[in-house]
Short mmCIF file of C-alpha atoms in Angstrom, two decimals:
data_model
loop_
_atom_site.label_atom_id
_atom_site.label_comp_id
_atom_site.label_asym_id
_atom_site.label_seq_id
_atom_site.Cartn_x
_atom_site.Cartn_y
_atom_site.Cartn_z
CA MET A 161 31.43 45.15 19.53
CA ALA A 162 28.93 44.68 16.62
CA ASN A 163 30.87 41.69 15.68
CA SER A 164 29.86 40.18 19.05
CA VAL A 165 26.43 41.41 18.47
CA GLU A 166 26.10 39.76 14.98
CA GLY A 167 28.21 36.66 16.22
CA PHE A 168 25.57 36.29 19.05
CA LYS A 169 22.72 36.58 16.30
CA ARG A 170 23.84 34.12 14.10
CA GLY A 171 24.89 31.82 16.80
CA LEU A 172 21.21 31.74 18.35
CA ASP A 173 20.05 31.41 14.56
CA VAL A 174 21.69 28.16 14.41
CA PHE A 175 20.30 27.19 17.98
CA LEU A 176 17.17 27.60 17.30
CA GLU A 177 17.10 25.66 13.84
CA GLN A 178 18.93 23.26 14.86
CA ASN A 179 16.62 22.64 18.03
CA ASN A 180 13.37 22.75 15.62
CA ILE A 181 14.99 19.97 13.90
CA GLY A 182 16.07 18.01 16.65
CA TYR A 183 12.45 18.48 18.56
CA GLU A 184 11.39 17.08 15.62
CA ASP A 185 13.85 13.99 15.30
CA TRP A 186 13.53 12.90 18.89
CA LEU A 187 9.33 12.27 18.22
CA ARG A 188 9.74 10.61 15.32
CA HIS A 189 12.23 8.45 17.83
CA ARG A 190 9.91 8.18 20.17
CA ALA A 191 7.14 7.16 17.54
CA ASP A 192 9.80 4.32 16.58
CA ASN A 193 10.75 3.46 20.05
CA GLU A 194 6.70 2.90 21.05
CA VAL A 195 6.49 0.16 18.08
CA ASN A 196 10.04 -1.08 18.42
CA LYS A 197 9.33 -2.00 22.29
CA SER A 198 5.98 -2.81 22.02
CA THR A 199 4.67 -6.34 23.42
CA VAL A 200 4.05 -9.52 21.42
CA TYR A 201 3.66 -13.11 22.41
CA ILE A 202 6.37 -15.81 20.30
CA ILE A 203 5.36 -19.44 20.71
CA GLU A 204 8.14 -21.16 22.19
CA ASN A 205 8.39 -25.06 23.91
CA SER A 206 4.48 -24.84 22.85
CA LYS A 207 3.98 -21.77 25.46
CA ARG A 208 3.75 -18.21 24.87
CA VAL A 209 6.50 -16.03 25.59
CA LYS A 210 5.89 -12.35 26.16
CA LYS A 211 8.97 -10.29 24.04
CA GLU A 212 9.57 -7.14 22.66
CA SER A 213 9.06 -6.25 18.97
CA GLU A 214 12.25 -5.91 17.85
CA LYS A 215 13.33 -9.08 19.09
CA ILE A 216 11.51 -10.93 17.00
CA LYS A 217 14.23 -13.11 14.49
CA VAL A 218 13.38 -14.74 11.03
CA GLY A 219 11.45 -18.15 12.07
CA ASP A 220 10.29 -17.14 15.49
CA ILE A 221 6.37 -18.07 15.32
CA VAL A 222 4.30 -14.43 15.87
CA GLU A 223 0.56 -14.84 17.95
CA VAL A 224 -1.42 -11.92 16.71
CA MET A 225 -4.74 -10.99 18.44
CA ASP A 226 -8.07 -9.49 16.52
CA ASN A 227 -7.37 -5.36 16.05
CA GLU A 228 -3.67 -5.71 16.57
CA THR A 229 -0.88 -4.68 14.48
CA PHE A 230 1.34 -7.21 12.61
CA PRO A 231 5.03 -6.52 13.81
CA CYS A 232 6.88 -7.84 11.03
CA ASP A 233 6.02 -9.75 7.63
CA LEU A 234 4.70 -12.63 8.65
CA ILE A 235 3.38 -15.92 6.46
CA LEU A 236 0.25 -17.02 7.71
CA LEU A 237 -0.25 -20.44 9.34
CA SER A 238 -3.33 -20.75 10.98
CA SER A 239 -6.46 -18.72 12.05
CA SER A 240 -9.23 -19.27 14.56
CA CYS A 241 -11.26 -19.66 11.82
CA GLY A 242 -12.01 -23.10 10.91
CA ASP A 243 -10.72 -22.44 6.67
CA GLY A 244 -7.71 -20.83 7.78
CA THR A 245 -8.32 -17.46 6.62
CA CYS A 246 -8.08 -14.20 8.31
CA THR A 247 -9.55 -10.27 7.07
CA VAL A 248 -7.03 -7.36 7.42
CA THR A 249 -6.67 -3.94 6.41
CA THR A 250 -3.87 -2.45 5.23
CA ALA A 251 -4.88 1.59 5.15
CA SER A 252 -1.45 2.48 6.64
CA LEU A 253 0.57 0.86 3.85
CA ASP A 254 -1.34 1.51 0.71
CA GLY A 255 -4.44 4.07 1.97
CA GLU A 256 -6.85 1.14 1.37
CA SER A 257 -9.67 0.83 4.02
CA ASN A 258 -11.56 -1.77 2.63
CA PHE A 259 -10.41 -5.97 4.02
CA LYS A 260 -8.19 -7.79 2.42
CA THR A 261 -8.81 -11.81 2.78
CA TYR A 262 -5.24 -14.06 3.40
CA TYR A 263 -4.57 -17.46 3.34
CA ALA A 264 -3.04 -20.47 5.45
CA VAL A 265 -1.85 -23.15 3.20
CA ARG A 266 -4.17 -26.25 4.04
CA GLU A 267 -1.85 -28.32 6.03
CA THR A 268 -0.75 -25.67 8.40
CA SER A 269 -4.48 -24.56 8.98
CA ILE A 270 -5.67 -27.02 11.15
CA LEU A 271 -2.55 -26.28 13.78
CA CYS A 272 -4.88 -23.97 15.68
CA ASN A 273 -3.05 -23.07 19.19
CA ASP A 274 0.29 -23.27 21.11
CA GLU A 275 1.06 -26.86 21.21
CA ALA A 276 0.29 -27.94 17.41
CA VAL A 277 1.62 -25.14 15.66
CA ASP A 278 5.03 -25.66 17.72
CA SER A 279 4.88 -29.37 16.81
CA LEU A 280 5.19 -27.94 12.93
CA THR A 281 8.21 -29.25 11.15
CA ALA A 282 8.88 -26.80 8.03
CA THR A 283 10.96 -24.52 5.91
CA ILE A 284 10.01 -21.89 4.00
CA GLU A 285 12.17 -20.56 0.62
CA CYS A 286 11.49 -17.28 -0.03
CA GLU A 287 12.80 -14.13 -2.53
CA GLN A 288 14.89 -11.60 -1.34
CA PRO A 289 13.11 -8.54 0.07
CA GLN A 290 11.51 -6.14 -1.83
CA ALA A 291 9.53 -3.03 -1.44
CA ASP A 292 6.72 -4.13 -3.52
CA LEU A 293 3.71 -4.62 -1.45
CA TYR A 294 2.45 -6.92 -4.16
CA LYS A 295 4.81 -9.24 -4.90
CA PHE A 296 5.94 -12.12 -3.01
CA VAL A 297 7.26 -15.46 -4.01
CA GLY A 298 7.64 -18.43 -1.83
CA ARG A 299 7.65 -22.10 -1.06
CA MET A 300 6.93 -23.83 1.82
CA ASN A 301 8.30 -27.51 2.85
CA ILE A 302 6.21 -28.84 5.05
CA TYR A 303 8.21 -32.90 7.14
CA THR A 304 5.34 -35.16 8.35
CA ASN A 305 5.97 -38.71 8.54
CA GLN A 306 9.51 -38.73 6.47
CA GLU A 307 7.26 -37.02 3.91
CA VAL A 308 7.69 -33.74 2.37
CA LYS A 309 5.17 -32.03 1.23
CA ALA A 310 5.74 -28.70 -0.77
CA ARG A 311 3.56 -25.64 -0.89
CA SER A 312 3.74 -22.53 -2.84
CA LEU A 313 3.57 -18.97 -1.11
CA GLY A 314 1.93 -16.37 -3.11
CA PRO A 315 1.34 -12.66 -2.04
CA GLU A 316 -1.92 -14.18 -0.17
CA ASN A 317 0.17 -16.11 2.17
CA LEU A 318 2.31 -12.89 3.35
CA LEU A 319 0.73 -10.86 6.44
CA LEU A 320 2.70 -7.27 5.96
CA LYS A 321 4.10 -5.30 8.83
CA GLY A 322 1.94 -2.37 9.63
CA ALA A 323 -1.52 -3.81 8.86
CA THR A 324 -3.87 -4.81 11.22
CA LEU A 325 -6.15 -7.69 11.93
CA LYS A 326 -10.02 -7.76 11.89
CA ASN A 327 -12.18 -9.95 12.58
CA THR A 328 -10.14 -12.85 13.78
CA LYS A 329 -9.76 -14.00 17.22
CA ARG A 330 -6.14 -14.98 16.61
CA ILE A 331 -3.77 -15.98 13.82
CA TYR A 332 -0.66 -17.64 14.49
CA GLY A 333 2.56 -16.58 12.06
CA VAL A 334 5.92 -16.99 11.00
CA ALA A 335 8.31 -14.38 10.70
CA VAL A 336 10.15 -13.95 7.31
CA TYR A 337 11.43 -10.79 6.85
CA THR A 338 12.37 -8.54 9.86
CA GLY A 339 13.37 -5.41 11.13
CA MET A 340 14.48 -3.02 7.69
CA GLU A 341 14.07 -5.74 5.49
CA THR A 342 10.21 -5.67 6.15
CA LYS A 343 8.19 -4.17 2.90
CA MET A 344 6.83 -1.14 4.77
CA ALA A 345 10.45 -0.56 6.29
CA LEU A 346 12.26 -0.94 2.46
CA ASN A 347 9.58 1.48 1.00
CA TYR A 348 10.46 4.51 3.51
CA GLN A 349 14.04 4.21 2.64
CA GLY A 350 15.67 6.31 0.40
CA LYS A 351 13.27 8.74 0.45
CA SER A 352 13.96 12.58 -0.36
CA GLN A 353 12.70 15.51 1.79
CA LYS A 354 9.67 17.33 1.02
CA ARG A 355 9.58 21.02 0.58
CA SER A 356 7.06 23.93 0.22
CA ALA A 357 6.95 26.53 -2.19
CA VAL A 358 8.23 28.78 -0.18
CA GLU A 359 11.12 27.00 0.96
CA LYS A 360 12.15 26.37 -2.00
CA SER A 361 11.73 30.23 -3.22
CA ILE A 362 14.17 31.20 -0.43
CA ASN A 363 16.55 28.79 -1.16
CA ALA A 364 16.48 30.55 -4.66
CA PHE A 365 17.30 33.70 -3.39
CA LEU A 366 19.44 32.65 -1.06
CA ILE A 367 22.04 31.40 -3.86
CA VAL A 368 21.27 35.01 -5.54
CA TYR A 369 22.13 36.67 -2.31
CA LEU A 370 25.59 34.22 -2.04
CA PHE A 371 26.48 35.57 -5.78
CA ILE A 372 26.22 39.04 -4.91
CA LEU A 373 28.23 38.65 -2.08
CA VAL A 374 30.89 36.45 -3.77
CA SER A 375 30.56 39.42 -6.77
CA LYS A 376 31.30 42.34 -4.31
CA ALA A 377 33.74 40.83 -2.09
CA SER A 378 35.49 40.10 -5.61
CA ILE A 379 35.38 43.40 -6.96
CA CYS A 380 36.82 45.06 -3.94
CA THR A 381 39.82 42.49 -3.85
CA THR A 382 40.60 43.39 -6.83
CA LEU A 383 40.13 47.60 -6.63
CA LYS A 384 42.24 47.38 -3.78
CA TYR A 385 45.08 45.65 -5.55
CA VAL A 386 44.47 48.22 -8.65
CA TRP A 387 44.57 51.15 -5.81
CA GLN A 388 48.05 49.59 -4.77
CA SER A 389 49.35 49.11 -7.40
CA ASN A 390 50.48 53.22 -6.84
CA PRO A 391 53.65 52.26 -4.84
CA ALA A 392 52.65 55.69 -3.17
CA ASN A 393 48.87 54.19 -2.51
CA ASP A 394 50.54 50.60 -1.25
CA GLU A 395 52.95 51.80 1.33
CA PRO A 396 52.42 55.52 2.24
CA TRP A 397 55.01 57.54 5.03
CA TYR A 398 53.23 56.79 7.58
CA ASN A 399 52.60 53.23 6.98
CA GLU A 400 55.30 51.64 5.95
CA LYS A 401 55.60 47.75 5.45
CA THR A 402 57.90 45.47 7.34
CA ARG A 403 60.09 43.05 5.60
CA LYS A 404 58.64 40.33 6.24
CA GLU A 405 54.71 41.94 4.75
CA LYS A 406 56.90 42.19 1.87
CA GLU A 407 58.20 38.93 1.34
CA SER A 408 54.85 36.93 2.47
CA PHE A 409 52.93 35.29 -0.36
CA LYS A 410 51.04 37.24 -2.86
CA ILE A 411 48.28 34.85 -3.48
CA LEU A 412 47.85 33.88 -0.12
CA LYS A 413 47.53 37.66 1.14
CA ILE A 414 45.04 37.78 -1.79
CA PHE A 415 42.91 34.92 -0.98
CA THR A 416 42.84 36.70 3.55
CA ASP A 417 42.03 39.83 1.91
CA PHE A 418 38.72 38.22 -0.49
CA LEU A 419 37.76 36.72 2.86
CA SER A 420 37.57 40.15 4.71
CA PHE A 421 35.37 41.31 2.22
CA MET A 422 33.22 38.49 2.96
CA VAL A 423 32.83 39.10 6.27
CA LEU A 424 32.16 42.72 6.05
CA PHE A 425 29.38 42.10 3.39
CA ASN A 426 27.79 38.97 4.92
CA PHE A 427 25.03 40.82 6.34
CA ILE A 428 23.93 40.67 2.94
CA ILE A 429 22.40 37.10 3.46
CA PRO A 430 19.26 37.36 5.83
CA VAL A 431 20.08 34.38 7.19
CA SER A 432 17.07 35.72 10.42
CA MET A 433 14.23 35.49 8.05
CA TYR A 434 15.22 32.25 6.72
CA VAL A 435 15.39 30.82 10.56
CA THR A 436 12.39 33.35 11.70
CA VAL A 437 10.58 30.87 8.48
CA GLU A 438 11.26 28.10 10.60
CA MET A 439 10.34 28.85 13.84
CA GLN A 440 7.29 29.90 12.57
CA LYS A 441 6.46 26.58 10.87
CA PHE A 442 7.57 24.73 14.18
CA LEU A 443 4.94 27.00 16.12
CA GLY A 444 2.63 26.94 13.39
CA SER A 445 2.54 22.97 13.86
CA PHE A 446 1.39 23.05 17.43
CA PHE A 447 -1.65 25.05 16.32
CA ILE A 448 -2.68 22.12 13.61
CA ALA A 449 -2.30 19.79 17.02
CA TRP A 450 -4.66 21.76 19.02
CA ASP A 451 -7.68 22.32 16.42
CA LYS A 452 -10.10 21.26 17.97
CA GLU A 453 -12.08 20.77 14.40
CA MET A 454 -9.63 18.11 13.27
CA TYR A 455 -10.14 16.38 16.22
CA ASP A 456 -11.60 12.72 15.77
CA GLU A 457 -14.44 11.74 18.26
CA GLU A 458 -14.02 7.96 17.52
CA MET A 459 -10.45 7.12 17.75
CA LYS A 460 -10.06 10.13 20.50
CA GLU A 461 -7.21 11.76 18.30
CA GLY A 462 -6.19 14.91 17.28
CA ALA A 463 -4.21 16.11 13.98
CA LEU A 464 -0.64 14.33 14.73
CA VAL A 465 2.08 16.72 13.11
CA ASN A 466 5.11 14.51 11.62
CA THR A 467 6.93 17.18 10.10
CA SER A 468 6.16 20.84 9.95
CA ASP A 469 8.00 21.28 6.54
CA LEU A 470 4.57 21.48 4.39
CA ASN A 471 2.67 23.60 7.41
CA GLU A 472 2.34 26.82 4.51
CA GLU A 473 1.18 24.45 2.16
CA LEU A 474 -2.08 23.51 3.76
CA GLY A 475 -3.51 26.65 3.27
CA GLN A 476 -3.37 26.52 -0.52
CA VAL A 477 -4.96 23.44 -1.88
CA GLU A 478 -7.52 24.70 -4.15
CA TYR A 479 -8.41 21.61 -6.17
CA VAL A 480 -8.05 17.76 -4.83
CA PHE A 481 -7.84 14.80 -8.10
CA THR A 482 -7.98 11.49 -7.39
CA ASP A 483 -7.92 7.95 -9.78
CA LYS A 484 -9.24 5.82 -7.21
CA THR A 485 -12.56 5.06 -8.02
CA GLY A 486 -13.30 3.77 -4.82
CA THR A 487 -12.46 7.19 -2.84
CA LEU A 488 -15.41 8.84 -5.11
CA THR A 489 -17.92 6.37 -4.84
CA GLU A 490 -17.00 5.83 -1.03
CA ASN A 491 -16.76 2.24 -1.90
CA SER A 492 -20.56 2.15 -2.07
CA MET A 493 -21.54 -0.30 -4.94
CA GLU A 494 -24.86 -1.68 -5.98
CA PHE A 495 -26.36 -4.16 -8.34
CA ILE A 496 -27.90 -2.15 -11.32
CA GLU A 497 -28.15 -4.31 -14.15
CA CYS A 498 -26.78 -7.55 -16.27
CA CYS A 499 -26.72 -8.28 -19.51
CA ILE A 500 -27.34 -12.61 -20.39
CA ASP A 501 -27.46 -13.64 -23.92
CA GLY A 502 -27.79 -10.00 -25.32
CA TYR A 503 -30.92 -9.45 -22.86
CA LYS A 504 -31.04 -6.29 -20.81
CA TYR A 505 -31.87 -7.72 -17.37
CA SER A 506 -31.95 -4.83 -14.02
CA ASP A 507 -34.11 -4.98 -10.58
CA ALA A 508 -36.75 -6.27 -12.01
CA VAL A 509 -36.82 -9.82 -12.71
CA ASP A 510 -38.44 -9.25 -16.09
CA GLY A 511 -36.40 -9.47 -19.38
CA HIS A 512 -36.17 -6.23 -21.18
CA SER A 513 -35.39 -5.52 -25.03
CA THR A 514 -31.70 -5.46 -26.35
CA ASP A 515 -29.67 -2.85 -28.32
CA GLY A 516 -28.77 -5.79 -30.84
CA PRO A 517 -30.85 -7.61 -32.98
CA ALA A 518 -33.82 -4.95 -33.79
CA GLY A 519 -37.17 -5.44 -32.03
CA VAL A 520 -36.02 -8.87 -30.06
CA TYR A 521 -38.03 -8.57 -26.55
CA GLY A 522 -38.17 -11.51 -23.82
CA LYS A 523 -35.56 -13.62 -21.58
CA ALA A 524 -32.59 -16.06 -21.92
CA SER A 525 -33.31 -19.33 -21.71
CA PRO A 526 -33.70 -20.67 -17.38
CA ASP A 527 -30.45 -22.50 -17.82
CA ARG A 528 -28.70 -19.81 -19.02
CA GLU A 529 -29.99 -17.20 -16.66
CA ASP A 530 -29.19 -20.17 -13.92
CA LEU A 531 -25.73 -20.46 -15.18
CA PHE A 532 -24.79 -16.14 -15.03
CA LEU A 533 -26.47 -16.21 -11.23
CA ARG A 534 -24.03 -19.43 -9.97
CA ALA A 535 -21.39 -17.96 -11.76
CA LEU A 536 -21.78 -14.22 -9.84
CA CYS A 537 -22.51 -16.90 -6.37
CA LEU A 538 -19.25 -18.58 -6.93
CA CYS A 539 -16.49 -16.41 -8.38
CA HIS A 540 -15.34 -14.11 -5.72
CA THR A 541 -13.29 -13.68 -2.85
CA VAL A 542 -16.29 -12.99 -0.64
CA GLN A 543 -16.15 -14.22 2.94
CA MET A 544 -19.45 -14.27 5.29
CA LYS A 545 -18.63 -13.47 9.69
CA ASP A 546 -21.62 -14.07 12.03
CA GLU A 547 -22.08 -10.92 13.84
CA CYS A 548 -19.06 -9.10 12.89
CA GLN A 549 -18.78 -5.71 12.48
CA ALA A 550 -15.96 -4.36 9.54
CA ASP A 551 -14.38 -1.08 8.80
CA GLY A 552 -14.56 -2.51 4.87
CA PRO A 553 -16.93 -2.78 2.69
CA GLU A 554 -19.94 -5.50 4.68
CA VAL A 555 -23.64 -5.91 3.47
CA SER A 556 -26.17 -7.57 5.93
CA PRO A 557 -27.67 -10.62 3.71
CA ASP A 558 -30.07 -11.15 6.78
CA ASN A 559 -29.66 -10.50 10.55
CA GLN A 560 -27.16 -13.11 11.53
CA CYS A 561 -24.45 -12.88 9.00
CA SER A 562 -22.58 -10.03 6.74
CA TYR A 563 -20.95 -10.09 3.63
CA ILE A 564 -17.03 -9.29 3.51
CA SER A 565 -14.78 -8.96 0.68
CA SER A 566 -11.57 -7.07 -0.78
CA SER A 567 -13.70 -5.35 -3.03
CA PRO A 568 -17.37 -3.64 -3.27
CA ASP A 569 -18.14 -4.94 -6.42
CA GLU A 570 -17.69 -8.57 -5.15
CA ILE A 571 -20.50 -7.62 -2.46
CA ALA A 572 -22.83 -6.04 -4.93
CA LEU A 573 -22.20 -8.81 -7.77
CA VAL A 574 -23.27 -11.20 -4.33
CA ASN A 575 -26.36 -9.02 -3.51
CA GLY A 576 -27.42 -9.00 -7.29
CA ALA A 577 -27.74 -12.52 -7.48
CA LYS A 578 -29.58 -12.77 -4.33
CA LYS A 579 -31.67 -10.11 -5.65
CA PHE A 580 -32.47 -12.78 -8.51
CA GLY A 581 -32.63 -16.08 -6.09
CA PHE A 582 -29.16 -17.43 -5.34
CA THR A 583 -27.89 -16.66 -2.18
CA TYR A 584 -24.22 -17.35 -1.67
CA MET A 585 -24.37 -18.65 1.99
CA GLY A 586 -20.21 -18.92 2.67
CA THR A 587 -17.61 -21.37 2.40
CA GLU A 588 -15.74 -24.49 4.46
CA ASN A 589 -13.26 -26.37 3.86
CA ASP A 590 -13.02 -25.33 0.41
CA LEU A 591 -16.66 -26.36 0.00
CA MET A 592 -18.81 -23.08 -1.58
CA ARG A 593 -22.56 -23.33 -0.48
CA VAL A 594 -25.78 -21.79 -2.38
CA LYS A 595 -28.99 -21.47 -2.05
CA ASN A 596 -31.01 -21.65 -5.35
CA GLN A 597 -34.87 -19.96 -6.14
CA LYS A 598 -35.79 -23.52 -4.88
CA ASN A 599 -34.30 -22.63 -1.42
CA GLU A 600 -32.28 -26.26 -2.56
CA MET A 601 -28.87 -25.83 -0.71
CA GLU A 602 -26.07 -26.91 -3.82
CA VAL A 603 -22.61 -27.34 -2.80
CA TYR A 604 -19.36 -26.84 -4.99
CA GLU A 605 -15.74 -27.86 -4.24
CA LEU A 606 -13.52 -24.81 -4.70
CA LEU A 607 -10.65 -26.25 -6.98
CA HIS A 608 -8.45 -23.10 -7.56
CA VAL A 609 -8.76 -19.27 -7.17
CA LEU A 610 -6.83 -17.18 -9.66
CA ASN A 611 -6.88 -13.81 -7.79
CA PHE A 612 -7.89 -10.65 -9.42
CA ASP A 613 -4.19 -8.38 -10.64
CA PRO A 614 -3.42 -5.73 -12.59
CA VAL A 615 -1.85 -7.80 -15.27
CA ARG A 616 -4.53 -10.39 -16.07
CA ARG A 617 -7.07 -8.26 -15.39
CA ARG A 618 -9.42 -10.82 -14.58
CA MET A 619 -10.27 -13.38 -11.58
CA SER A 620 -10.79 -16.90 -12.21
CA VAL A 621 -12.45 -20.02 -9.95
CA LEU A 622 -12.29 -23.70 -10.88
CA VAL A 623 -14.92 -25.57 -9.10
CA ARG A 624 -16.64 -29.00 -9.51
CA THR A 625 -20.08 -29.75 -8.78
CA ASN A 626 -22.06 -32.41 -6.66
CA THR A 627 -22.49 -34.19 -10.57
CA GLY A 628 -18.84 -34.17 -11.36
CA LYS A 629 -18.91 -31.52 -13.71
CA ILE A 630 -15.98 -28.89 -14.02
CA PHE A 631 -16.74 -25.21 -14.72
CA LEU A 632 -14.22 -22.62 -15.08
CA PHE A 633 -16.18 -19.38 -14.11
CA CYS A 634 -14.15 -15.71 -15.18
CA LYS A 635 -14.90 -12.11 -14.71
CA GLY A 636 -13.07 -8.70 -15.29
CA ALA A 637 -12.52 -5.79 -17.69
CA ASP A 638 -14.09 -6.71 -21.15
CA SER A 639 -10.37 -5.69 -22.65
CA SER A 640 -9.42 -9.00 -21.22
CA VAL A 641 -12.28 -11.19 -21.69
CA PHE A 642 -13.98 -10.36 -24.56
CA HIS A 643 -10.86 -11.72 -26.93
CA ARG A 644 -10.69 -15.09 -25.18
CA VAL A 645 -14.85 -15.88 -25.90
CA ALA A 646 -16.36 -16.92 -29.24
CA ARG A 647 -16.87 -13.62 -31.66
CA ASP A 648 -20.97 -14.38 -31.65
CA GLU A 649 -21.23 -13.90 -28.02
CA VAL A 650 -19.29 -10.68 -28.27
CA GLU A 651 -21.37 -9.24 -30.41
CA ARG A 652 -24.57 -9.46 -28.40
CA ILE A 653 -23.09 -8.48 -25.36
CA LYS A 654 -20.54 -5.77 -26.75
CA VAL A 655 -23.49 -3.13 -27.12
CA HIS A 656 -24.79 -3.27 -23.82
CA VAL A 657 -21.21 -2.88 -21.92
CA GLU A 658 -20.67 0.16 -24.30
CA GLN A 659 -24.06 1.53 -23.51
CA ASN A 660 -23.20 1.05 -19.53
CA ALA A 661 -19.91 2.62 -19.86
CA LEU A 662 -21.60 5.89 -21.74
CA GLU A 663 -24.14 6.34 -19.02
CA GLY A 664 -21.18 5.92 -16.24
CA TYR A 665 -21.35 2.53 -14.74
CA ARG A 666 -18.79 0.30 -14.19
CA THR A 667 -19.23 -2.61 -15.82
CA LEU A 668 -17.69 -6.33 -15.52
CA CYS A 669 -17.68 -9.17 -18.19
CA VAL A 670 -18.34 -12.90 -17.14
CA ALA A 671 -17.32 -15.98 -19.07
CA TYR A 672 -17.50 -19.87 -18.14
CA LYS A 673 -16.44 -22.82 -19.85
CA GLU A 674 -16.89 -26.37 -18.32
CA LEU A 675 -13.63 -28.62 -19.03
CA SER A 676 -13.18 -32.36 -19.13
CA GLN A 677 -11.69 -34.14 -16.40
CA GLU A 678 -8.73 -34.29 -19.30
CA GLU A 679 -8.32 -30.76 -19.89
CA TYR A 680 -8.55 -30.02 -15.95
CA ASN A 681 -5.85 -32.81 -14.97
CA LYS A 682 -3.73 -30.72 -17.51
CA MET A 683 -4.38 -27.10 -16.19
CA ASN A 684 -3.95 -28.62 -12.81
CA LYS A 685 -0.55 -29.46 -13.60
CA GLN A 686 0.25 -26.67 -14.98
CA LEU A 687 -0.75 -24.89 -12.10
CA ASP A 688 0.72 -26.86 -9.57
CA GLU A 689 4.08 -26.36 -11.72
CA ALA A 690 3.87 -22.31 -12.06
CA LYS A 691 3.00 -21.86 -8.74
CA MET A 692 5.99 -23.61 -7.21
CA ALA A 693 8.47 -22.02 -9.29
CA LEU A 694 10.15 -19.47 -6.70
CA GLN A 695 11.05 -16.75 -10.18
CA GLU A 696 8.02 -14.48 -10.83
CA GLU A 697 8.43 -15.21 -14.09
CA LYS A 698 8.29 -18.42 -14.90
CA ARG A 699 5.07 -18.40 -12.20
CA SER A 700 2.56 -17.17 -14.67
CA TRP A 701 -0.33 -18.38 -15.09
CA PRO A 702 0.03 -20.97 -17.87
CA GLY A 703 -1.33 -20.43 -21.36
CA CYS A 704 -4.50 -22.40 -20.80
CA LEU A 705 -6.25 -20.33 -18.17
CA THR A 706 -6.51 -17.86 -20.88
CA THR A 707 -9.66 -19.53 -22.29
#
């Protein structure tokens, strides 16, 4: 009877634990099913065809509308914006809530309707799927009038599954990675299960108890055969062994006796306690979902519990550490001061004394001031949107438009230049417009943009003025800029950079170089060759760009 009760308890414990695991697996399955069965629109035969997202194949042209999530990894072909750009938030991928700007290839950016997109004839060559969210190398070959145009593709052209389209009415993209080959899926694979400190300690105790159980069974088995080594004890007169028992295999008999003692002493392992803890976690997850203080009024959603593994850890958090500057500053940046040729400028227009040559007061020459402010207005990836509402960093320069950028630093710099009379007025068809202090509109042709990355630690642009002059503007960390400019120029600025860093400000260095047409032609050729290389190691920027 006792064995039956014990067996029932064990069975009930296992049943409850399996139900807990099964329920959480069902919730994950339901969430996956909602994503896989979501409706998307594919362009086929110049018509919009409704499909389930799980049926998207590589090469399908997908239409995505504003505030929709990308169903797979897409190469941007065109957007409702005339310049072929779109803005995206990737909070579900990397936790960044600010905007990122993505670009279409120039030849496909004009394909803004179903018929035009469906008429495109092109092939895409790209690398094998990899989990790195910020790396992508590819090439698009566009066939027009028996002519093949090859265009390079990079991370700025790849729209990742899980990201959300923002402030763009519609985009068209071609699927390159689907299903388990998307970068989001590759980042999910191979992740170990998280375990709380309580569960780890319970597992350690269970191992100790198991060791005690095995030891006790072994000792009892040994003592039994020591006792039975006396024939009088082994075979008493009232319980004589049969012939079959005497001829039985002794090692097998020892093993069965050992298992018998294991069953007798199995109560040492507290399986019920383990299951009780699991049930407490499972029921506690419902209280988290019911917590009114965790309800978001804007999203109309409460807390979502994907797993109950770490519930008891939540109440033990005492300190939160972060290396994300944007987390601490709420992505809010202001232009405080700058230094031009050793002369310091703050919110006031007048120059201030420098920390360089003693007793030097005044301002830099007007030409140098204007060149610095033009660099701030040109060396960035800021966009202007009319009457838009953005989740990421945005600042309204007037009543009709807003600045939007993937970095709050860039918005702060553009608004800093605006304080001193140079206003960035947007980019259209690779023409950047800047209104100067005299309210005159200056137009610059944008030749190349080299985006910021952790390796270069700087961003550069190549622009051509109306007079035909070509400038390379560069901004970045002092460690990546100082050793690329003349030493006498560095010494005048370095003192201010170090002083601002000690005061807790974020510092940025701006440099420029005027290029001859021959220098630009050489640089342009090297850039095109680097962009067309499919191997990442061959795609590094040429040495000429380090000047």
